[in-house]
Structure formats: C-alpha cells, structure tokens
CSV table of C-alpha atoms in Angstrom, one decimal:
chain,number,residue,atom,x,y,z
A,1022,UNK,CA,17.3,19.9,21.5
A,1023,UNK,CA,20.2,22.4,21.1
A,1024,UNK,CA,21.7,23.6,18.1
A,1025,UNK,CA,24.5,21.6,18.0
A,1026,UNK,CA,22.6,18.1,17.8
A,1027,UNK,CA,20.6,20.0,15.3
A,1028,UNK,CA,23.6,19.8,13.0
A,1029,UNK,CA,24.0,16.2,12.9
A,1030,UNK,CA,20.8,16.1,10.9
A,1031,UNK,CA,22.1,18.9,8.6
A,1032,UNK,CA,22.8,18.2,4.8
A,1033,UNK,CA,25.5,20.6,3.8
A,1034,UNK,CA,24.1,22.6,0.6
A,1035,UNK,CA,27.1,21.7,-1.6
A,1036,UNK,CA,25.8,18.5,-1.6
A,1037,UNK,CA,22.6,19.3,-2.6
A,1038,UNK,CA,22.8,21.8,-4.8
A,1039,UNK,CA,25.0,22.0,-7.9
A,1040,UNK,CA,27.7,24.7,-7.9
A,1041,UNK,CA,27.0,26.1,-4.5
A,1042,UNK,CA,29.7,28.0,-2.4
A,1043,UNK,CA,28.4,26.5,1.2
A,1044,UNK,CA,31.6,25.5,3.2
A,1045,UNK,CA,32.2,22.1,3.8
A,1046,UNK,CA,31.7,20.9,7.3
A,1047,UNK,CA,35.0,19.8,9.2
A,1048,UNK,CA,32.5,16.2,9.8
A,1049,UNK,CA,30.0,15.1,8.4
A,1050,UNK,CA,26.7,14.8,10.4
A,1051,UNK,CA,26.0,11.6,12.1
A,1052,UNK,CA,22.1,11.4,10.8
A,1053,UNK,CA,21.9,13.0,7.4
A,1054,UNK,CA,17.7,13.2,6.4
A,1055,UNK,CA,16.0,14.1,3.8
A,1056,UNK,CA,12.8,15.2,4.4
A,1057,UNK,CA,9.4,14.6,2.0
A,1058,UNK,CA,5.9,15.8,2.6
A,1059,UNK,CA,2.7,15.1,1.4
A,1060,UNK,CA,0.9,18.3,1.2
A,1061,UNK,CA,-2.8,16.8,0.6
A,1062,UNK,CA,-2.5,14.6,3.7
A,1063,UNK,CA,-2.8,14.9,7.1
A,1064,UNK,CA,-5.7,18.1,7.4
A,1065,UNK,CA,-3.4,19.3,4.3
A,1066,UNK,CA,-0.7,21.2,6.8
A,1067,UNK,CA,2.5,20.3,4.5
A,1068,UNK,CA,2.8,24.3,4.3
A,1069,UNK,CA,3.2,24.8,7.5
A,1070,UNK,CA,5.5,21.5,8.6
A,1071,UNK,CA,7.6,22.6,5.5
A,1072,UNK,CA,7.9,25.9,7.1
A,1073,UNK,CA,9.4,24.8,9.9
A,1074,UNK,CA,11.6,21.6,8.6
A,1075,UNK,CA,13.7,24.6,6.3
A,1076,UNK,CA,13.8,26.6,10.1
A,1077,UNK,CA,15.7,23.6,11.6
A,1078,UNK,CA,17.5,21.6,8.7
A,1079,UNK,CA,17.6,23.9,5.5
A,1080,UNK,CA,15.2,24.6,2.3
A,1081,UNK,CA,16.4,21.9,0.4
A,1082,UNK,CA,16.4,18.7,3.1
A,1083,UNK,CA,12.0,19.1,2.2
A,1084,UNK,CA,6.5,12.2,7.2
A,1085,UNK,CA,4.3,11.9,9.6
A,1086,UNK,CA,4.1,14.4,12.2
A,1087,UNK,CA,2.0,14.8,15.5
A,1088,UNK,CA,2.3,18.3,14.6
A,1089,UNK,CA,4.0,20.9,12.6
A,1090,UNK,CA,5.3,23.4,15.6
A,1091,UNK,CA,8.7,23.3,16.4
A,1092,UNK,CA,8.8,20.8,19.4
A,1093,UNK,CA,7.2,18.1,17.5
A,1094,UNK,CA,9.5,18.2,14.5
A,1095,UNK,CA,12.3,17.9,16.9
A,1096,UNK,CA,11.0,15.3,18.8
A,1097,UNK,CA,10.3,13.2,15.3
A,1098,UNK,CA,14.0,14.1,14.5
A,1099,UNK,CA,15.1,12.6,18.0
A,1100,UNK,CA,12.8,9.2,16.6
A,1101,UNK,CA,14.9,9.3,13.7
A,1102,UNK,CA,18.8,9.3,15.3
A,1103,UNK,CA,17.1,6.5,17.6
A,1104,UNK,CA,15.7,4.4,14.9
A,1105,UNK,CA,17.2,1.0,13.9
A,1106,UNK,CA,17.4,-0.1,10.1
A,1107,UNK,CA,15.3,-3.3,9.1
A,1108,UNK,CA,14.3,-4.5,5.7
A,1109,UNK,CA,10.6,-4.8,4.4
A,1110,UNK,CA,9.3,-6.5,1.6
A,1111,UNK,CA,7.7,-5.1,-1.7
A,1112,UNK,CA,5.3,-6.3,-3.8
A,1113,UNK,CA,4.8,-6.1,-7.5
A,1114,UNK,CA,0.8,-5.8,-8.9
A,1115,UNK,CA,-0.1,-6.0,-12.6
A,1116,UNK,CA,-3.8,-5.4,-13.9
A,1117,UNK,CA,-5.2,-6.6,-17.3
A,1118,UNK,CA,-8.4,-5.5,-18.1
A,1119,UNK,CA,-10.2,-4.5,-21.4
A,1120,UNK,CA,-11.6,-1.2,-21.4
A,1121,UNK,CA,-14.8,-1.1,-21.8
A,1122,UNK,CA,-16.9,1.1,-24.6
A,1123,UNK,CA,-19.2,2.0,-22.3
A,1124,UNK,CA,-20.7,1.7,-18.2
A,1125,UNK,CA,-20.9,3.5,-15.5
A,1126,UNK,CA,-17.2,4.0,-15.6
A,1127,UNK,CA,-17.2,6.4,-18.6
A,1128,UNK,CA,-15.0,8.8,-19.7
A,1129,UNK,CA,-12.2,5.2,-19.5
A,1130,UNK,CA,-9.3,6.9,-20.5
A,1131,UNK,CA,-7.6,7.8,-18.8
A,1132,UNK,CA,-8.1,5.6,-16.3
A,1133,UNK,CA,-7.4,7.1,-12.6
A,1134,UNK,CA,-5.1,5.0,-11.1
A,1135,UNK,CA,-2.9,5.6,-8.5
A,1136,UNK,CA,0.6,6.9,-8.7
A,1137,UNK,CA,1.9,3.7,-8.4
A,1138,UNK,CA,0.2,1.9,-11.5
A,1139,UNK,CA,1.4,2.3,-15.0
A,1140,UNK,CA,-0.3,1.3,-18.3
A,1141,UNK,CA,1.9,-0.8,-20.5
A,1142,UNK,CA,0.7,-2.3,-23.7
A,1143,UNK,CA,3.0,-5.2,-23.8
A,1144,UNK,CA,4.5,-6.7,-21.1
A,1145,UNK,CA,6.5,-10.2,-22.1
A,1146,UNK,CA,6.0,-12.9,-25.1
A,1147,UNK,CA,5.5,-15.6,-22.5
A,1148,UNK,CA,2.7,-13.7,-20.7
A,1149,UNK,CA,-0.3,-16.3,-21.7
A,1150,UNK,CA,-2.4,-13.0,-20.8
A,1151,UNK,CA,-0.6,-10.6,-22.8
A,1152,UNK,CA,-3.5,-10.6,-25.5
A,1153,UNK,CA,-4.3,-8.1,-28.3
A,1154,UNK,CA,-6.7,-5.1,-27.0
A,1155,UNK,CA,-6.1,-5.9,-22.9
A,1156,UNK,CA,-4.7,-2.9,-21.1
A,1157,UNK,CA,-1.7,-4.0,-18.7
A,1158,UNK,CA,-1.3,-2.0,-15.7
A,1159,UNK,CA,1.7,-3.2,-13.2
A,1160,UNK,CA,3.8,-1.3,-9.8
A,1161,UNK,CA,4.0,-1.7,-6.7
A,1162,UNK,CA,3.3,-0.9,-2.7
A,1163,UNK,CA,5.2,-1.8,0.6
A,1164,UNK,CA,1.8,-1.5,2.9
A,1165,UNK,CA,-1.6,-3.2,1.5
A,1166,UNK,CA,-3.7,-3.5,-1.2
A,1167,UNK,CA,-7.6,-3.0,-0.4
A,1168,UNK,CA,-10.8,-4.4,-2.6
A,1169,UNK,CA,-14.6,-3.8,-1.7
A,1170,UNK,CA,-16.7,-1.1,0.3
A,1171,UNK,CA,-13.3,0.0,2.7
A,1172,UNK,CA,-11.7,1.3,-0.4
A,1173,UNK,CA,-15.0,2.8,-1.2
A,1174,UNK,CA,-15.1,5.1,1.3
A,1175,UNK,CA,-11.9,5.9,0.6
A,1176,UNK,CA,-12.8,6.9,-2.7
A,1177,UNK,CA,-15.8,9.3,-1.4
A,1178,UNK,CA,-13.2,11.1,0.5
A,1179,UNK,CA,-10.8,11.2,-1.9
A,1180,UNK,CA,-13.2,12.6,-4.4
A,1181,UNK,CA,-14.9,15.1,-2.0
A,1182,UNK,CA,-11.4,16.4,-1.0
A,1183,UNK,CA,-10.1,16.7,-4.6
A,1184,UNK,CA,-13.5,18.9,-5.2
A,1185,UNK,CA,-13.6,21.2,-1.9
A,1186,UNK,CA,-9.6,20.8,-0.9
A,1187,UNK,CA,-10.4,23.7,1.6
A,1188,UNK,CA,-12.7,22.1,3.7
A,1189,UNK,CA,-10.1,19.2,4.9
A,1190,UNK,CA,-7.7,21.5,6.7
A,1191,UNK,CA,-8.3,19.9,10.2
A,1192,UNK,CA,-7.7,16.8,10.5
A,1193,UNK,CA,-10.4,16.1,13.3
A,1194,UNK,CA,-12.9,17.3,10.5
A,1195,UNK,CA,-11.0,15.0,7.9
A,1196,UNK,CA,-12.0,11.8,10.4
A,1197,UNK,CA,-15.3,13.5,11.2
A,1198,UNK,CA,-16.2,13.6,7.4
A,1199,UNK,CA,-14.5,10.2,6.6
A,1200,UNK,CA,-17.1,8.7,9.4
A,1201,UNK,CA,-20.1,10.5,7.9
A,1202,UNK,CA,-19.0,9.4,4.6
A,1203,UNK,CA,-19.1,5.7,6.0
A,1204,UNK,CA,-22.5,5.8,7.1
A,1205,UNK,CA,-24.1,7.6,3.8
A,1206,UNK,CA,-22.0,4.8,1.6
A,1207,UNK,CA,-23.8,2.2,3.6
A,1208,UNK,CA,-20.5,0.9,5.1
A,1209,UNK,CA,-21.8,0.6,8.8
A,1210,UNK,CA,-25.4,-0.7,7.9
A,1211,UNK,CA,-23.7,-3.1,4.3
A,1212,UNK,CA,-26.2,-6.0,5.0
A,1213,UNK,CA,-28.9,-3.9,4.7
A,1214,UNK,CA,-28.1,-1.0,2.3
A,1215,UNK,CA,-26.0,-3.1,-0.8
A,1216,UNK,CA,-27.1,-6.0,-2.3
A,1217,UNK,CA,-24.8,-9.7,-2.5
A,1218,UNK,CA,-23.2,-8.5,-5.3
A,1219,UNK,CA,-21.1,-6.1,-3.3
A,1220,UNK,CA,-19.7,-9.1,-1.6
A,1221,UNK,CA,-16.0,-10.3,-2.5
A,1222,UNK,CA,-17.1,-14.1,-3.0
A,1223,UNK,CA,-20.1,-12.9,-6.1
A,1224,UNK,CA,-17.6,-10.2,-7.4
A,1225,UNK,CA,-13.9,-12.5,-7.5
A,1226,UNK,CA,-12.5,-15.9,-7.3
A,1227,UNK,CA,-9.4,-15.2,-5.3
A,1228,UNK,CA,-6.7,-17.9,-5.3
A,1229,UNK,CA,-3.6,-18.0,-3.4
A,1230,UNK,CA,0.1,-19.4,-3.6
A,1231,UNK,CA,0.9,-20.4,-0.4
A,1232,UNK,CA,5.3,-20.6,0.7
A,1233,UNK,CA,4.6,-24.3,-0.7
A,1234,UNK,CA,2.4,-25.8,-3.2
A,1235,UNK,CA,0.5,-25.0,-6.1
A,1236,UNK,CA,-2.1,-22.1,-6.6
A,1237,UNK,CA,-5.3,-23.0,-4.8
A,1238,UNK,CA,-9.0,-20.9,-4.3
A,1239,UNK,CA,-9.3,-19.2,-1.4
A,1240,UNK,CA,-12.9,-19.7,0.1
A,1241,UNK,CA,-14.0,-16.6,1.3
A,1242,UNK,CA,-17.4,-16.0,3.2
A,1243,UNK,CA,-20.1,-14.5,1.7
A,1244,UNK,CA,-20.7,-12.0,4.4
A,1245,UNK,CA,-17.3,-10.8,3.2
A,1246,UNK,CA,-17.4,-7.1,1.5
A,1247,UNK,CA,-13.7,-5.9,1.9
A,1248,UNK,CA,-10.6,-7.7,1.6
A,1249,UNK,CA,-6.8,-6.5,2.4
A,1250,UNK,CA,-4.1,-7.5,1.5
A,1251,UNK,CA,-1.4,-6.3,4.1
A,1252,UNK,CA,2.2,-6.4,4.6
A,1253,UNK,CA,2.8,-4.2,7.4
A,1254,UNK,CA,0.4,-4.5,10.7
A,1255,UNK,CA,-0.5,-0.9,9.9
A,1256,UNK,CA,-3.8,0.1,8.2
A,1257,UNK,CA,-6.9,2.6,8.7
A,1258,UNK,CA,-4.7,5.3,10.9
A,1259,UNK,CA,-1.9,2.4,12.8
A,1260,UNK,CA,-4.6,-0.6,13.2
A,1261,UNK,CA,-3.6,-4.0,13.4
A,1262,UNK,CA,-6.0,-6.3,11.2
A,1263,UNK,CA,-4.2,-9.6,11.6
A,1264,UNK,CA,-3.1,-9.1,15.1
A,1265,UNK,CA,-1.1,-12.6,16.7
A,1266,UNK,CA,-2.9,-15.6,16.4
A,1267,UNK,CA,-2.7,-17.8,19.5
A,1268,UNK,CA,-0.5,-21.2,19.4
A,1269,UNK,CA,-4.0,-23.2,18.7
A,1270,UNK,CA,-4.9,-20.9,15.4
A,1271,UNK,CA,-1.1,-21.0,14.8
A,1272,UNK,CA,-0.7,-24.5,15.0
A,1273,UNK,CA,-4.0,-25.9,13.3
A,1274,UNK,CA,-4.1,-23.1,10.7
A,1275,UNK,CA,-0.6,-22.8,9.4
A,1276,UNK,CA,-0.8,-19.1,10.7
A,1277,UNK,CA,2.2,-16.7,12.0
A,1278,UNK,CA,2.7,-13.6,13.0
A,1279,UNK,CA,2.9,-10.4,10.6
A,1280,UNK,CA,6.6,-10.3,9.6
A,1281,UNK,CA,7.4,-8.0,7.4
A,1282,UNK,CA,10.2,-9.5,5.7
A,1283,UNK,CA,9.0,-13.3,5.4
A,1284,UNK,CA,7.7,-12.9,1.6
A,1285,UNK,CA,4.3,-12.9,2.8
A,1286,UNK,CA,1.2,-11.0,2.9
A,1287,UNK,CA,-1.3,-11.3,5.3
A,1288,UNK,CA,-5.2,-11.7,3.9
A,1289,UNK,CA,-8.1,-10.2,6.0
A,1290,UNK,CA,-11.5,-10.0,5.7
A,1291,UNK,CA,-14.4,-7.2,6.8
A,1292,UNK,CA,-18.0,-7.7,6.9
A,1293,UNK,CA,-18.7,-3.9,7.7
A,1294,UNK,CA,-17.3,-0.9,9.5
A,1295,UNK,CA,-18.6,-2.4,13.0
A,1296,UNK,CA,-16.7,-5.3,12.0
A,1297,UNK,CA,-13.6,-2.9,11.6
A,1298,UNK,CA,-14.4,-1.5,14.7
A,1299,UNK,CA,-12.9,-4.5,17.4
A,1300,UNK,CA,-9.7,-3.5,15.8
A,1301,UNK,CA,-9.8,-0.8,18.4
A,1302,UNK,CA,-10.3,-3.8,21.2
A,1303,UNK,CA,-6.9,-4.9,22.6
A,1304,UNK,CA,-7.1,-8.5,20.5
A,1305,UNK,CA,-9.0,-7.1,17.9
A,1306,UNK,CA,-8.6,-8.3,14.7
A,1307,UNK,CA,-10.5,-9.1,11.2
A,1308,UNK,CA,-11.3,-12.2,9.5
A,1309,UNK,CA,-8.1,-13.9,8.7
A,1310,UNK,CA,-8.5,-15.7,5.5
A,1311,UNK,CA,-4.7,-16.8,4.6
A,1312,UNK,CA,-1.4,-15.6,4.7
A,1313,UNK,CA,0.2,-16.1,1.1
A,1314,UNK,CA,3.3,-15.2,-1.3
A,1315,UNK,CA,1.1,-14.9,-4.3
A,1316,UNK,CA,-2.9,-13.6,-4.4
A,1317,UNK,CA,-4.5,-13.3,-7.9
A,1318,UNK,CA,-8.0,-11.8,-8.1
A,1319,UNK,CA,-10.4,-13.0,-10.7
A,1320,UNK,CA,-13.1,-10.6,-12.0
A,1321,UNK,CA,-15.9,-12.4,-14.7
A,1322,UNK,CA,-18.9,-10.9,-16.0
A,1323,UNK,CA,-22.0,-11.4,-13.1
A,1324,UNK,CA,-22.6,-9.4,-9.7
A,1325,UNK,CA,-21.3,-5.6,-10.5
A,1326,UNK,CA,-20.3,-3.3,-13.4
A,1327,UNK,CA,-17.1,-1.6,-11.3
A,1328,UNK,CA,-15.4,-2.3,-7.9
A,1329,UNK,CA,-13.3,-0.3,-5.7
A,1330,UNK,CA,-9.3,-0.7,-5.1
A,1331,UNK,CA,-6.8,0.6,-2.8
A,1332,UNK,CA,-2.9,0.8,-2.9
A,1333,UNK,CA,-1.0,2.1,0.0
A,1334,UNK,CA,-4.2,4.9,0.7
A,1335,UNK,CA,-4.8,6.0,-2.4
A,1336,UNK,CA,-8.2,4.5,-4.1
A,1337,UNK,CA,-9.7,4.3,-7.2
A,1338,UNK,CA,-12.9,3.1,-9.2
A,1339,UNK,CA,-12.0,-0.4,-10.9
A,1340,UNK,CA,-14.7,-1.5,-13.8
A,1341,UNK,CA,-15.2,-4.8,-14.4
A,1342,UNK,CA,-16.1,-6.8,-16.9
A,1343,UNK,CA,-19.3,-6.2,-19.1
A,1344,UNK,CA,-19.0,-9.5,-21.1
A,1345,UNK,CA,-17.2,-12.6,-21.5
A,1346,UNK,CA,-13.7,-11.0,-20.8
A,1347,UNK,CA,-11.8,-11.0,-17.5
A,1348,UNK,CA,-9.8,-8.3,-15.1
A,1349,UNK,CA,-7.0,-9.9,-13.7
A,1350,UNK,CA,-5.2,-8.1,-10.3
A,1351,UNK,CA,-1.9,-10.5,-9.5
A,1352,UNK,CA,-0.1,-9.5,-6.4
A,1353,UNK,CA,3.6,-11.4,-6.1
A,1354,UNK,CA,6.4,-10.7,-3.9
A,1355,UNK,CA,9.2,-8.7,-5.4
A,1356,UNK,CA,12.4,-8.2,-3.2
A,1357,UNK,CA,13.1,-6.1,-0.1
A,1358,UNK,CA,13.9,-2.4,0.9
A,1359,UNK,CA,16.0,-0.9,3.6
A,1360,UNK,CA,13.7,1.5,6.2
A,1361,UNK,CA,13.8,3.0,9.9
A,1362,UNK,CA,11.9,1.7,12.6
A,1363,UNK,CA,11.4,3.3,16.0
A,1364,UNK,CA,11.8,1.9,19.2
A,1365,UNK,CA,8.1,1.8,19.6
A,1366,UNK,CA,7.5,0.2,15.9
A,1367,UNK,CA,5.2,-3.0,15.9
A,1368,UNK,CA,6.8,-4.2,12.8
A,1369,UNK,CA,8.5,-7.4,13.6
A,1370,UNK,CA,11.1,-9.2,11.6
A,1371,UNK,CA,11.4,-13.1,11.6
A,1372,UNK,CA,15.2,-12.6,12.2
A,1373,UNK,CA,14.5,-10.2,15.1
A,1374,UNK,CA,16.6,-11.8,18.4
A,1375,UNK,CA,13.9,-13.2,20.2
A,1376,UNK,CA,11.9,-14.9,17.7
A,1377,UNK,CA,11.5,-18.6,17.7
A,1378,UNK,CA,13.8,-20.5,15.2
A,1379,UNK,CA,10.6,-22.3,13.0
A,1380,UNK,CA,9.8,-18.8,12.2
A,1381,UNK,CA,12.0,-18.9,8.9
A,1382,UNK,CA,11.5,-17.4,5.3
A,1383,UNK,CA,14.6,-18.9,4.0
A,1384,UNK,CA,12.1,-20.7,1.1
A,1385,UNK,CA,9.9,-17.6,0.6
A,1386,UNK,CA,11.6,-16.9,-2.7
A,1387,UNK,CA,11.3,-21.0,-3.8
A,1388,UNK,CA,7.7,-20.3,-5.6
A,1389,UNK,CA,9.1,-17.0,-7.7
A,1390,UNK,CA,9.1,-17.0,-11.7
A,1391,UNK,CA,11.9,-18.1,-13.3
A,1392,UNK,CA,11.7,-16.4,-16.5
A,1393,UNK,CA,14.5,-13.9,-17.3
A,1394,UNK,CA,12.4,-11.5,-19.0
A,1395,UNK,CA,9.6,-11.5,-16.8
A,1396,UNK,CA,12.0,-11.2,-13.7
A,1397,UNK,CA,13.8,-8.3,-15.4
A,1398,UNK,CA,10.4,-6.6,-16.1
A,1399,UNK,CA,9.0,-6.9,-12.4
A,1400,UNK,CA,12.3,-5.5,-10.9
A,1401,UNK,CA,12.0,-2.0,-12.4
A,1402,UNK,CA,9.4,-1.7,-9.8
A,1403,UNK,CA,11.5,-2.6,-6.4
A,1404,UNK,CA,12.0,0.7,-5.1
A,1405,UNK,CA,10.2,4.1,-5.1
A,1406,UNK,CA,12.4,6.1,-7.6
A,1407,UNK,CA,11.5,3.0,-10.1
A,1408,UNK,CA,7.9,3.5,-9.6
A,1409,UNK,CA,7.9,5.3,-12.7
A,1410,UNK,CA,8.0,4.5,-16.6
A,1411,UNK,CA,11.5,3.4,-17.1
A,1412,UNK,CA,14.0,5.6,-19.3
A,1413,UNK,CA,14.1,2.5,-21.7
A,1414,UNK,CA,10.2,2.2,-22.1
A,1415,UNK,CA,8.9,4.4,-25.7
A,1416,UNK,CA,6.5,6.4,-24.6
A,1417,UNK,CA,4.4,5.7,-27.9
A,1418,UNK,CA,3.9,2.4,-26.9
A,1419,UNK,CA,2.3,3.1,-23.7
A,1420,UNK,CA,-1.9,2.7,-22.9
C-alpha cells in the first residue's frame, strides 16, 4: 500500500486534538478510523500493534489483528476501506441478587463484574423486583452471554493471567494454557469429574419469550452444563454454535438462521468440551435449545453455592442463592448499532439481497415493555460510550 492511500485513513490532528496548529487537508480522507486496542488480549501485544498503528495513521487514531508488523496492519486497513456497513442488534441484561453474608464467594463487595455491568440500587417503581436489600446490576453486550463450566474456564484463565500477566505473551501459549486449564477444571471429562449440580437444568429454570406469545420454560437436558446465549455466529475464537439448520429442523422447529439484526438470540447448549469440539467439523454445531427475543434465568436455593457467567469474553464468579431468595439474570433486546463487515464476514442480515422473503423481523419489537420509564432506563445502555453510569445517576446512590 503506498503512502498516498495511506492518507485516506488519516485523521487530521486538528480534529483530534484541541488547539492544534496541523494544516487542514485540501480533502478530507475517504475512510477516517479510529483505532482501539486491547492491550491484555491477544498474547498481550497491544504495545507493539500500537507502535506501528501511530507509524502508519498518527498517535492519536489508537482490533483484531493477524499480526502487529507492518504488512498485516495494512492489509486489515485494506479490510476496512472494503467493508460494508450493516446494523446488529444489542441487548440489555439486568441482575438482582442479594448479597450474601457469607460462602464461598467472600469478600462480596465489590462484586467483579465485568465492565459492562453496573450496580444500581433502584431501578423503576413498577419493577415488581425492585425490593428493599436486592442489588440490581444492568448493561449490555452485542456478542453472547455464557452460563456453566465454558465460562468457567474462562474464569481460570482470566484469573491466572491477571496473577502472572507475563506468562501470556504468546498467544499459542495463551491456547495451550487455556486447553490445560480445560482439562484440570474437568471440562473435557464433566460427567465424571462434577456432580449434577453443575448442570444448567439443577442450577436454573430458564424461560424464554419467543417473537410471539407469552413467556414459557425452556426444557433443557440434563446432560447440559453450559449454555450461550449468542447473537453473532462468533464464539470461542470465530466458531459457529448454531450453524444453519436444514429446511426439516427449520420447518418442524420454528428455527432460522443466525441473523444478526432479527431481535433474536440464538440459545445453545454444551455437554462438555468434546461436545464443543464438532464445532470444528464443517456442520458442526451445539445443542440448539431455542431461538428467543427474551431469556430470563432463575437461580433458587438447591444444587450450588455460585455459578459462572460470561459477557462478550469477560467472566466472572456469580453466587447464588444461600436461602429462600432468588438471582434473577433477564436478557431483552434493546435496539441496533451501525458496524463494518468484511467481505468474508458470516454475519448475515435478514434484509441481505438474497434472503428469502418469510425471513422477516418486522414484529421483533411487538413483545418489548411499554413502560416509559423502564424504556428510558434500558436505553442508556444502547451503545458502548453509554455503557457507563450515566451523568444523571448520583453516585451516592449506587451498590
């Protein structure tokens, strides 16, 4: 790539920074990026990809990579003048939960959660759960919500990395140790290693609100010890869980596709890691439970003390409850955000040319809430920057 396409991806530093002198451009370039990276991720070379984004673009333009030299920035910049817009749906999440005095979960507060999640105290007046002494935890993610012994794994990582950061600088060792940390959590060998109570069925009702109808319970099998909730046909390093069911499944199921802008997510179920493992076949694909606009997860007192969750990669240890209480996880759909796909991207929209014209999602908004203030509340978490407490929230009053 020569210098001069180089300059259509160029943000001229008067834009960017306040009061500078840099002259203005006589056009302006044709594919303006911003650049953000993710320092811990990836065998933790954001150092060196920052490096060499500032020697093409400029220190303050700041994804995924194949690699951090030179050739594979520019080729990833190439991806990016080629890519086409689409829209993707978001999802909102709100937690309730009582902390509890004591358990295996101890020290409570505060409670890791990821960066997504924020503790709120009150939410609305016409919350039925909104109950004296419940913590309320709401956000959001665009790719999947996990629950069971996947996001358990993910947690062992997560904490080993956090302890000995130097030790995942490669990131064949990062997928080494990841495997090695499967097999001593007793992911590959679950039916032997962890009791029932590590199944989904003993440790949740799950019930799901389907484009039409009421809220119903979701049977799930008991063999069942990790469940995702996805909305793009990306998880575990690009796998596909749901795949595309065949006209019979399609037809006698009430399954589709995994569009990413129908208003709904797809449900799949593992029984282990070897059962994660045909996702690598060419039809591979998990156990598909339902697709849904709604999923709300139903934690009593019984099988297990804590759990493990996952939002968009980043996991955390989830206690459940010790007594007569309950921990509530609600998952709805929220609204839709602008992104870039490549011409190789296996995201498919339902409004994409070639699709058939039964594939609609016209009604996928026909189940939402209709109260104001709840609505209002649930939209300050549609897009990334609102991810975090808004400006109009007192601190004071947050968990």
């Amino acid at each position: 790539m020569d210098e001069q396409v180089l300059k259509e991806f160029y943000v001229p530093k008067y834009i960017l920074v306040p009061d500078s002198k840099d002259e203005v451009p006589p056009r302006p370039p044709s594919t303006p990026v911003i650049v953000f990276i993710n320092s811990k991720s990836g065998g933790q070379l954001g150092g060196e990809l920052l490096q060499t984004y500032r020697q093409l673009l400029s220190e303050e333009q700041g994804k995924k990579n194949p690699g951090t030299d030179r050739q594979s920035v520019v080729h990833f910049l190439v991806q990016v003048m080629k890519a086409r817009e689409i829209k993707i749906d978001s999802w909102h999440i709100i937690m309730r939960m009582r902390a509890p005095i004591k358990g295996s979960c101890d020290p409570i507060a505060p409670l890791e959660l990821p960066h997504s999640l924020h503790a709120f105290q009150r939410v609305s007046h016409t919350d039925s759960l909104n109950v004296e002494g419940y913590h309320t935890f709401r956000g959001g993610f665009w790719n999947y919500f996990s629950m069971g012994m996947d996001a358990q794994v993910s947690y062992a990582f997560h904490s080993e990395r956090k302890l000995h950061p130097e030790r995942f600088k490669n990131q064949l060792v990062n997928q080494s140790t990841y495997a090695k940390l499967g097999c001593t959590q007793g992911w590959f060998c679950a039916s032997l290693f962890h009791p029932s109570s590590r199944n989904i069925a003993q440790l949740a009702k799950v019930k799901i609100l389907r484009r039409h109808g009421h809220w119903e319970e979701l049977h799930i099998p008991r063999s069942i010890r990790s469940i995702v909730c996805l909305n793009l046909p990306s998880f575990s390093g690009g796998l596909n869980p749901w795949g595309t069911p065949n006209h019979s499944k399609a037809r006698n199921r009430d399954l589709t596709p995994p569009y990413v802008d129908d208003g709904i997510l797809e449900v799949v179920g593992f029984r282990d890691a070897w059962h994660g493992l045909v996702l690598l076949a060419p039809h591979g694909h998990g156990t598909r439970l339902a697709q849904a606009h709604r999923i709300r997860f139903e934690f009593h007192k019984g099988a297990a003390d804590h759990t493990y969750m996952r939002i968009d990669g980043e996991p955390w240890k989830q206690p459940l409850p010790e007594n007569d209480d309950t921990v509530v996880v609600e998952i709805s759909h929220l609204g839709q955000v602008n992104m870039l796909a490549t011409p190789s991207c296996i995201s498919k929209s339902i409004y994409d040319p070639w699709m058939p014209p039964s594939a609609s999602g016209d009604d996928a908004e026909s189940t939402e809430d209709s109260d104001d203030e709840s609505m209002e509340a649930r939209r300050k978490f549609g897009a990334a920057d609102t991810f975090k407490v808004p400006e109009d929230i007192d601190i004071a009053h947050l968990s």
